[in-house]
Amino acid sequence: MNEKDKISSTNKIIVELLAKHQWIHNFQVTKFFIEKPWNHIPEEEDWPESLKKFITTASEMALPRKISEENKSCCLDPQIKRGMNPKKQHEVSHMSALINDISVRTGCDVVIDVGSGLGYLGHVLTSVYGLKVIGLESKQSHTTGADKRLFSDTDDKIINVTFEMEDTPENRLEFKSLMKSCFQKFRKSECGKDMDCDGPKVSLSDSNLINHSATNILTQQKNTESEQCDACLAESNQTPIQTDSDRKNDEQGDGPNTTLTGNDVTKSDVYRCLLIGLHCCGDLTPAMLKVYSEADFVRGLCCVSCCYHRMVSQEGTYPHFPMSKELDTVMSKNHLTPSAPFLRLGAQETRARWKTKSEESHQSHVKAVAYRSLLELYAHQENVEFSKLFRRIATAGDFENFDGYIEKTLSRCQFSSTHGKDSMRTKLKALYAEYHVYFQYVEVITVSIIHKILIMLYIP
């Protein structure tokens, strides 16, 4: 069986497993007491064959979790760590080492950091590895914060720009234009701040380049030699970047493909770029993949996706999931329709995380899910709408007991109910008394039965 057939076979098994056991994952956690998923637990005792098969299949289909030892994390200087919490330090130290390794393998000298935030990752890539970085961030406040972190010896190697990447042709054209501007800034920096140089004269996407040979373009460049500095003139004499079609023609003895399209560029035009993203939320990863496939100056891609459930849905479907036509066909045959709870599975914590939690932590998780679910149940039964006045209804310390959680909820949420707070307290407490017996199912199902049972199996 070749690699493609193996992937197809694996996808089929995973889809069939998820479709058969949708009751485990296809519900909103905050509606735990409304959906009542425990009613779907098979009424079989001991270890029935169906359960054994379920565990075996889930275990075999799990992706390997062993950390690669090929790339060692970099050591962060105290000044660079400024503002980073331990989690961010861990992410940045490992991700930067991986990115540097990929940039070396692909010959990239510029990193385009999509969703760069406050610029922590880009700062390390420049300070430790000497890479040029273009940070793209959708929030202006983050872009401003990233600029404040720059050191005097790295400020010419980092460009922070406010830009939101989207999967539209117009956005990709804007992206290419923006990159052209950034490349010119890097060129001017390389030529010397006191020199008046516009850099190389060939555009990334000018229509007049189409069907012009590389020789003609280099001739046009020589005609403007007096307007360029020595560094740019030296670069202008370099050979074009080879594309896949060039290599294929070379192997067939046909010589290089000298026809330039709107995206084909010579080495003097642009840099070799590595497109990266740490925490690429929702539809950002598909947008980056499209850019990677269309922009020739992007020679590599490295991203960590997250929050798949935040993908935009249109009329009950997700345009970006699945991206594979073959997988879409398999899912349709098994009546497995993507939903927000289903997509959350892609970002679910591993069994290793749950195995190391203390009993107190497990109980806190149970209360957090159960209390929030009781609030949803109350709103559902009373036909009441409520909205949060703050980002979080309650913090960890508010889950000590349900009475305290009720008081916090009443002060941090706005309800459409005409009932007074005393009436709400009474009804919420009555629901607690009725459903407390079902708290035992919360962690078994929300951790996922797959993870819970595998935890049991792996404990010595």
XYZ file of C-alpha atoms in Angstrom, residues 276-438:
163
model
C 4.774 31.111 9.710
C 2.068 31.375 12.325
C 1.830 30.445 15.997
C -1.825 29.992 17.045
C -3.404 30.381 13.595
C -7.002 30.717 14.665
C -10.041 29.581 12.678
C -9.846 30.308 8.951
C -6.327 31.751 9.103
C -4.542 28.504 8.235
C -6.543 27.923 5.000
C -5.823 31.536 4.011
C -2.100 30.992 4.608
C -2.147 27.772 2.586
C -3.665 29.647 -0.355
C -0.961 32.322 -0.152
C 1.720 29.640 0.035
C 0.373 27.943 -3.091
C 0.129 31.171 -5.115
C 3.081 33.385 -4.088
C 6.335 32.100 -5.567
C 8.496 34.119 -3.190
C 7.000 32.110 -0.283
C 9.235 29.057 -0.234
C 8.090 27.386 2.988
C 5.230 27.190 5.479
C 5.236 26.466 9.214
C 2.113 27.061 11.291
C 0.383 25.796 14.423
C -3.380 25.878 13.901
C -5.920 26.300 16.692
C -9.560 27.151 17.477
C -10.964 25.243 14.504
C -14.474 25.785 15.896
C -14.068 29.483 15.135
C -14.090 28.829 11.392
C -16.845 30.798 9.686
C -19.866 28.712 8.717
C -22.145 29.555 5.816
C -25.644 28.087 5.738
C -24.631 25.289 8.071
C -21.448 24.327 6.208
C -17.791 25.209 6.633
C -16.171 26.368 3.360
C -12.697 25.569 4.691
C -13.422 22.166 6.230
C -12.652 19.682 5.035
C -10.269 21.057 2.411
C -9.742 17.562 1.012
C -12.364 16.510 -1.566
C -11.706 12.865 -0.772
C -12.280 13.401 2.956
C -15.425 15.414 2.208
C -16.791 12.460 0.220
C -16.018 9.981 3.018
C -17.674 12.228 5.615
C -20.775 12.613 3.460
C -21.095 8.851 2.998
C -20.923 8.395 6.789
C -23.338 11.286 7.492
C -20.693 13.088 9.540
C -21.431 16.811 9.329
C -18.918 19.317 10.747
C -20.154 21.353 13.689
C -18.517 23.630 16.242
C -18.329 20.851 18.906
C -16.918 18.459 16.282
C -14.220 20.953 15.241
C -13.264 21.500 18.882
C -11.910 17.939 18.914
C -8.933 19.147 16.872
C -7.788 21.349 19.767
C -8.662 19.007 22.625
C -6.111 18.406 25.359
C -4.250 15.117 25.308
C -4.669 12.330 27.852
C -1.203 13.164 29.224
C -2.500 16.546 30.399
C -5.411 14.956 32.238
C -3.303 12.190 33.723
C -1.086 14.681 35.579
C -3.957 16.711 37.059
C -4.577 16.499 40.787
C -7.878 15.300 42.214
C -8.616 18.887 43.206
C -8.086 20.033 39.613
C -10.429 17.332 38.334
C -13.134 18.419 40.754
C -12.694 22.056 39.750
C -13.197 21.059 36.123
C -16.363 19.154 36.976
C -17.805 22.132 38.840
C -16.869 24.593 36.101
C -18.728 22.561 33.470
C -21.651 21.590 35.689
C -22.349 25.050 37.115
C -22.230 26.690 33.692
C -24.484 23.957 32.285
C -27.033 24.497 35.048
C -27.149 28.171 34.101
C -27.835 27.210 30.472
C -30.505 24.739 31.612
C -32.240 27.435 33.657
C -32.232 29.824 30.670
C -33.552 27.053 28.409
C -36.410 26.045 30.720
C -37.434 29.601 31.559
C -36.995 30.859 27.963
C -34.620 33.502 29.265
C -31.739 35.120 27.415
C -28.622 36.276 29.202
C -25.356 37.934 28.202
C -22.020 38.273 29.961
C -21.037 41.739 31.119
C -17.436 40.608 31.457
C -15.221 38.211 29.512
C -15.640 35.519 32.155
C -18.660 34.862 34.327
C -16.541 33.461 37.126
C -12.938 32.696 38.012
C -11.442 29.560 39.564
C -12.143 30.724 43.122
C -15.858 31.136 42.398
C -16.452 27.389 41.974
C -15.985 26.447 45.617
C -19.746 26.095 46.013
C -22.836 26.704 43.915
C -24.193 29.488 46.136
C -21.079 31.571 45.488
C -21.298 30.864 41.763
C -24.935 32.048 41.685
C -24.041 35.364 43.311
C -21.150 35.913 40.894
C -23.425 35.083 37.954
C -26.146 37.499 39.022
C -23.609 40.331 39.298
C -21.734 39.644 36.050
C -24.575 38.721 33.681
C -27.584 40.563 32.303
C -30.846 38.568 32.116
C -33.969 39.261 30.067
C -36.106 37.668 32.784
C -38.670 39.744 34.649
C -38.242 37.469 37.651
C -36.440 38.909 40.632
C -33.038 37.662 41.759
C -34.566 35.751 44.697
C -36.735 33.749 42.301
C -33.719 33.006 40.102
C -31.663 31.847 43.093
C -34.456 29.492 44.179
C -34.862 27.913 40.729
C -31.124 27.529 40.159
C -30.709 25.805 43.533
C -33.600 23.469 42.707
C -31.855 22.495 39.447
C -28.646 21.870 41.358
C -30.425 19.490 43.741
C -32.023 17.640 40.801
C -28.960 17.300 38.609
C -26.170 16.926 41.163
C -26.347 13.151 40.780
C -25.290 13.528 37.120
